[in-house]
C-alpha positions as a Markdown table, in Angstrom:
| # | Residue | x | y | z |
|---|---|---|---|---|
| 1 | Met | 30.0 | -39.5 | -40.5 |
| 2 | Glu | 28.0 | -38.9 | -37.3 |
| 3 | Lys | 27.3 | -42.7 | -36.8 |
| 4 | Leu | 31.2 | -42.9 | -37.1 |
| 5 | Leu | 31.8 | -40.2 | -34.6 |
| 6 | Ser | 29.3 | -41.8 | -32.5 |
| 7 | Leu | 31.3 | -45.1 | -32.6 |
| 8 | Cys | 34.2 | -43.5 | -31.7 |
| 9 | Arg | 33.2 | -41.9 | -28.6 |
| 10 | Ala | 31.7 | -45.1 | -27.2 |
| 11 | Ala | 35.2 | -46.6 | -27.7 |
| 12 | Val | 37.1 | -43.7 | -26.1 |
| 13 | Glu | 34.6 | -43.8 | -23.4 |
| 14 | Lys | 34.4 | -47.6 | -22.5 |
| 15 | Tyr | 38.2 | -48.0 | -22.6 |
| 16 | Asp | 39.2 | -44.5 | -21.4 |
| 17 | Met | 41.3 | -43.6 | -24.0 |
| 18 | Ile | 41.3 | -39.7 | -23.9 |
| 19 | Ala | 42.3 | -37.8 | -20.6 |
| 20 | Pro | 42.2 | -34.0 | -20.1 |
| 21 | Gly | 45.5 | -32.3 | -21.7 |
| 22 | Asp | 46.6 | -35.2 | -23.8 |
| 23 | Arg | 48.2 | -34.5 | -26.4 |
| 24 | Ile | 47.5 | -37.6 | -29.5 |
| 25 | Ala | 49.4 | -37.9 | -32.2 |
| 26 | Val | 47.3 | -39.5 | -35.2 |
| 27 | Gly | 49.3 | -41.8 | -37.2 |
| 28 | Val | 48.0 | -41.0 | -40.8 |
| 29 | Ser | 49.3 | -43.2 | -43.7 |
| 30 | Gly | 46.8 | -41.8 | -46.4 |
| 31 | Gly | 44.8 | -44.8 | -46.3 |
| 32 | Lys | 40.4 | -44.4 | -45.7 |
| 33 | Asp | 41.0 | -45.7 | -42.0 |
| 34 | Ser | 43.7 | -43.3 | -40.7 |
| 35 | Leu | 41.9 | -40.4 | -42.4 |
| 36 | Ala | 38.7 | -41.3 | -41.0 |
| 37 | Leu | 40.2 | -41.7 | -37.5 |
| 38 | Leu | 41.9 | -38.1 | -38.2 |
| 39 | Tyr | 38.2 | -36.7 | -39.1 |
| 40 | Val | 36.5 | -38.0 | -36.3 |
| 41 | Leu | 38.8 | -37.3 | -33.6 |
| 42 | Ala | 39.0 | -33.3 | -34.8 |
| 43 | Lys | 35.4 | -33.2 | -34.6 |
| 44 | Leu | 34.9 | -34.9 | -31.1 |
| 45 | Arg | 37.8 | -32.3 | -30.0 |
| 46 | Ala | 35.2 | -29.7 | -30.7 |
| 47 | Phe | 32.6 | -30.9 | -27.7 |
| 48 | Tyr | 34.4 | -33.8 | -25.6 |
| 49 | Pro | 34.4 | -32.5 | -22.1 |
| 50 | Lys | 38.3 | -33.8 | -21.7 |
| 51 | Pro | 40.2 | -31.1 | -23.8 |
| 52 | Phe | 42.9 | -32.9 | -25.9 |
| 53 | Glu | 44.9 | -31.3 | -29.1 |
| 54 | Leu | 45.9 | -33.3 | -32.0 |
| 55 | Leu | 48.8 | -34.0 | -34.3 |
| 56 | Ala | 48.8 | -35.6 | -37.5 |
| 57 | Ile | 51.8 | -37.5 | -38.5 |
| 58 | Ser | 52.6 | -39.3 | -41.9 |
| 59 | Leu | 55.7 | -41.2 | -42.6 |
| 60 | Asp | 56.6 | -41.0 | -46.2 |
| 61 | Tyr | 58.5 | -44.6 | -46.7 |
| 62 | Arg | 60.0 | -42.9 | -50.1 |
| 63 | Phe | 58.8 | -45.5 | -52.2 |
| 64 | His | 61.4 | -45.6 | -55.4 |
| 65 | Asp | 63.3 | -43.2 | -53.4 |
| 66 | Gln | 60.7 | -40.5 | -54.3 |
| 67 | Asp | 59.1 | -38.1 | -51.8 |
| 68 | Thr | 55.5 | -38.8 | -51.5 |
| 69 | Asp | 52.8 | -36.0 | -52.3 |
| 70 | Phe | 51.1 | -35.3 | -48.8 |
| 71 | Ser | 49.6 | -31.8 | -50.2 |
| 72 | Ala | 46.0 | -33.2 | -49.9 |
| 73 | Ile | 46.3 | -34.5 | -46.1 |
| 74 | Ala | 47.9 | -31.0 | -45.5 |
| 75 | Ser | 45.2 | -29.3 | -46.8 |
| 76 | Leu | 42.4 | -31.3 | -45.0 |
| 77 | Cys | 44.6 | -30.8 | -41.7 |
| 78 | Arg | 44.3 | -27.2 | -42.4 |
| 79 | Thr | 40.6 | -27.5 | -42.7 |
| 80 | Leu | 40.6 | -29.6 | -39.6 |
| 81 | Asp | 42.8 | -26.8 | -37.7 |
| 82 | Val | 45.2 | -29.6 | -37.0 |
| 83 | Glu | 48.9 | -29.8 | -37.0 |
| 84 | Tyr | 50.6 | -31.8 | -39.8 |
| 85 | Arg | 53.8 | -33.3 | -39.8 |
| 86 | Val | 55.8 | -35.6 | -42.7 |
| 87 | Arg | 58.5 | -37.7 | -41.6 |
| 88 | Arg | 60.8 | -38.6 | -44.4 |
| 89 | Thr | 62.2 | -42.1 | -44.0 |
| 90 | Asp | 64.7 | -44.8 | -45.7 |
| 91 | Leu | 61.6 | -47.7 | -44.9 |
| 92 | Trp | 61.7 | -48.8 | -48.7 |
| 93 | Arg | 65.0 | -48.5 | -49.2 |
| 94 | Val | 66.0 | -50.5 | -46.3 |
| 95 | Ile | 63.1 | -53.2 | -46.3 |
| 96 | Phe | 62.8 | -53.8 | -50.1 |
| 97 | Glu | 66.2 | -52.7 | -51.5 |
| 98 | Glu | 68.9 | -53.6 | -48.9 |
| 99 | Arg | 67.5 | -56.5 | -46.9 |
| 100 | Lys | 65.1 | -57.7 | -49.9 |
| 101 | Glu | 62.7 | -59.0 | -47.8 |
| 102 | Lys | 60.8 | -61.8 | -49.0 |
| 103 | Asn | 57.9 | -61.4 | -46.0 |
| 104 | Pro | 58.5 | -57.6 | -45.4 |
| 105 | Cys | 55.2 | -56.7 | -43.6 |
| 106 | Ala | 56.5 | -57.9 | -39.7 |
| 107 | Leu | 59.8 | -55.9 | -40.1 |
| 108 | Cys | 58.0 | -53.0 | -41.7 |
| 109 | Ala | 55.3 | -52.7 | -39.0 |
| 110 | Lys | 58.3 | -52.9 | -36.4 |
| 111 | Met | 60.1 | -50.1 | -37.8 |
| 112 | Arg | 57.3 | -48.0 | -38.6 |
| 113 | Arg | 56.0 | -48.2 | -35.2 |
| 114 | Gly | 59.5 | -47.2 | -33.6 |
| 115 | Ile | 59.6 | -44.1 | -36.1 |
| 116 | Leu | 55.8 | -42.9 | -35.5 |
| 117 | His | 56.2 | -43.6 | -31.2 |
| 118 | Asp | 59.7 | -41.6 | -31.6 |
| 119 | Thr | 58.1 | -38.7 | -33.8 |
| 120 | Ala | 55.2 | -38.5 | -31.5 |
| 121 | Lys | 57.4 | -37.9 | -28.5 |
| 122 | Ala | 59.8 | -35.8 | -30.1 |
| 123 | Asn | 56.5 | -33.4 | -30.9 |
| 124 | Gly | 55.2 | -33.5 | -27.0 |
| 125 | Cys | 52.8 | -36.4 | -27.6 |
| 126 | Asn | 51.6 | -38.6 | -24.8 |
| 127 | Lys | 49.1 | -40.9 | -26.9 |
| 128 | Val | 49.4 | -42.4 | -30.4 |
| 129 | Ala | 46.0 | -42.8 | -32.2 |
| 130 | Leu | 45.9 | -45.7 | -34.6 |
| 131 | Gly | 43.2 | -46.5 | -37.3 |
| 132 | His | 42.7 | -50.0 | -36.8 |
| 133 | His | 39.1 | -50.9 | -36.8 |
| 134 | Ala | 36.6 | -53.8 | -35.7 |
| 135 | Asp | 37.8 | -56.1 | -38.8 |
| 136 | Asp | 41.3 | -55.5 | -38.2 |
| 137 | Ala | 40.8 | -56.6 | -34.9 |
| 138 | Val | 39.1 | -60.2 | -36.0 |
| 139 | Glu | 41.4 | -60.6 | -38.8 |
| 140 | Thr | 44.0 | -60.0 | -36.1 |
| 141 | Leu | 42.7 | -63.0 | -34.0 |
| 142 | Val | 42.4 | -65.0 | -36.9 |
| 143 | Met | 45.9 | -64.2 | -37.9 |
| 144 | Asn | 47.4 | -65.3 | -34.9 |
| 145 | Leu | 45.5 | -68.4 | -34.3 |
| 146 | Phe | 46.4 | -70.0 | -37.8 |
| 147 | Gln | 49.8 | -68.9 | -38.2 |
| 148 | Asn | 50.7 | -69.0 | -34.5 |
| 149 | Gly | 48.3 | -71.2 | -32.5 |
| 150 | Thr | 47.8 | -68.4 | -30.2 |
| 151 | Leu | 44.5 | -66.4 | -29.0 |
| 152 | Gly | 45.4 | -62.5 | -29.1 |
| 153 | Cys | 44.8 | -59.2 | -30.6 |
| 154 | Phe | 46.1 | -56.0 | -30.3 |
| 155 | Ser | 44.3 | -54.1 | -27.2 |
| 156 | Pro | 41.9 | -51.3 | -27.4 |
| 157 | Val | 44.7 | -49.3 | -25.3 |
| 158 | Ser | 48.4 | -50.0 | -24.9 |
| 159 | Tyr | 50.9 | -48.6 | -22.6 |
| 160 | Leu | 54.3 | -49.1 | -24.2 |
| 161 | Thr | 57.1 | -48.6 | -21.3 |
| 162 | Arg | 60.1 | -48.4 | -23.4 |
| 163 | Lys | 58.6 | -45.4 | -25.2 |
| 164 | Asp | 56.6 | -44.2 | -22.5 |
| 165 | Val | 53.6 | -43.4 | -24.8 |
| 166 | Thr | 50.2 | -44.8 | -24.7 |
| 167 | Val | 48.8 | -46.6 | -28.2 |
| 168 | Ile | 44.8 | -46.1 | -28.4 |
| 169 | Arg | 42.5 | -47.7 | -31.2 |
| 170 | Pro | 39.5 | -45.4 | -31.0 |
| 171 | Leu | 37.7 | -47.1 | -34.2 |
| 172 | Val | 37.9 | -50.6 | -32.7 |
| 173 | Phe | 33.9 | -50.5 | -32.6 |
| 174 | Ala | 33.4 | -49.7 | -36.3 |
| 175 | Thr | 33.5 | -52.0 | -39.4 |
| 176 | Glu | 35.3 | -51.6 | -42.1 |
| 177 | Ala | 32.2 | -50.9 | -44.0 |
| 178 | Gln | 31.5 | -48.0 | -41.7 |
| 179 | Val | 34.8 | -46.6 | -42.4 |
| 180 | Ala | 34.4 | -46.8 | -45.7 |
| 181 | Ser | 31.8 | -45.4 | -46.5 |
| 182 | Ala | 32.0 | -42.0 | -43.7 |
| 183 | Ala | 35.2 | -41.8 | -46.1 |
| 184 | Glu | 33.6 | -41.6 | -49.2 |
| 185 | Arg | 30.8 | -39.3 | -48.0 |
| 186 | Ala | 33.3 | -36.7 | -46.0 |
| 187 | Lys | 35.4 | -37.0 | -49.8 |
| 188 | Leu | 38.6 | -37.7 | -47.8 |
| 189 | Pro | 41.5 | -37.4 | -49.7 |
| 190 | Val | 42.6 | -41.2 | -50.0 |
| 191 | Leu | 46.1 | -41.7 | -51.4 |
| 192 | Pro | 46.8 | -44.8 | -53.5 |
| 193 | Ser | 49.2 | -47.3 | -51.5 |
| 194 | Gly | 52.8 | -47.3 | -53.4 |
| 195 | Cys | 53.8 | -50.2 | -51.1 |
| 196 | Pro | 54.8 | -53.6 | -53.3 |
| 197 | Ala | 53.2 | -55.5 | -51.1 |
| 198 | Asp | 50.0 | -54.0 | -50.7 |
| 199 | Lys | 47.2 | -56.7 | -51.1 |
| 200 | Lys | 49.6 | -59.4 | -51.0 |
| 201 | Thr | 50.0 | -60.0 | -47.5 |
| 202 | Glu | 48.4 | -62.1 | -44.6 |
| 203 | Arg | 46.0 | -60.4 | -43.5 |
| 204 | Glu | 44.5 | -60.1 | -46.9 |
| 205 | Lys | 44.4 | -64.5 | -46.8 |
| 206 | Ala | 43.0 | -63.7 | -43.3 |
| 207 | Lys | 40.1 | -61.2 | -44.6 |
| 208 | Ala | 39.5 | -63.4 | -47.4 |
| 209 | Thr | 38.8 | -66.5 | -45.1 |
| 210 | Leu | 36.1 | -64.9 | -42.9 |
| 211 | Gln | 34.4 | -63.5 | -46.0 |
| 212 | Arg | 34.2 | -67.7 | -47.1 |
| 213 | Leu | 33.4 | -68.7 | -43.6 |
| 214 | Glu | 30.6 | -66.0 | -43.3 |
| 215 | Ala | 29.3 | -67.4 | -46.6 |
| 216 | Asp | 28.0 | -70.9 | -44.2 |
| 217 | Tyr | 28.4 | -68.5 | -40.8 |
| 218 | Pro | 26.5 | -65.3 | -40.9 |
| 219 | Gln | 27.9 | -62.3 | -38.9 |
| 220 | Leu | 30.8 | -64.3 | -38.0 |
| 221 | Lys | 33.2 | -61.6 | -37.5 |
| 222 | Lys | 30.2 | -59.7 | -35.3 |
| 223 | Lys | 30.2 | -63.1 | -33.3 |
| 224 | Leu | 34.1 | -63.4 | -32.8 |
| 225 | Leu | 34.3 | -59.4 | -31.7 |
| 226 | Gly | 31.9 | -60.3 | -29.1 |
| 227 | Ala | 33.8 | -63.5 | -27.8 |
| 228 | Met | 36.8 | -61.0 | -27.4 |
| 229 | Glu | 34.9 | -58.6 | -25.5 |
| 230 | Arg | 33.1 | -61.2 | -23.5 |
| 231 | Ser | 36.4 | -63.2 | -22.7 |
| 232 | His | 38.3 | -60.1 | -22.0 |
| 233 | Leu | 40.9 | -61.1 | -24.6 |
| 234 | Ser | 43.9 | -59.0 | -24.7 |
| 235 | Asp | 42.1 | -56.1 | -22.5 |
| 236 | Trp | 38.9 | -55.8 | -25.0 |
């Protein structure tokens, strides 16, 4: 976890992600990435020279109209001394039952972001931290190129004028393997995904494509990430 904490601090400082007095909402889905982010930010808070507050927020999709059990995450938050809120939603019913979306991910992401940002603002937060890592960034680049014919990615820091909230991604220097290893060693309470579209997304296709290409082009993901930084693509 020390390595992940070091990478997190490096990203925070390079992109000036945290200012004194920030109240940061951490989006906690229950997956390894968001839990690792919550853990390292809680550890960073203890010694970082710019004081900040944390609030963990989980959105409950209520798959099959059942409340998700977030008690293990609530317990972790108590251990980390982090406030925790669960926002119950109708995302599953709207997307899969009412609209019966064949490609649900885009709509789900849009609705999820809106609810998370609104919940963060309602709880006095000026920033939202998401658990996207370096692999996510490269996969997004490939998805945009192959699907839309555009060069672009999410930004490490984004100010959303409509919501008056800043989105930060402190794990952008960490690989998925590093995040997974840290989460396993810290025994973080990772929750299984209940989403019907899990492992069937365009992101999974991009991940598989990159894995195949790396067989012929070693360290391709690292090179693509470096190219994004050198060209300052999407504010990298």
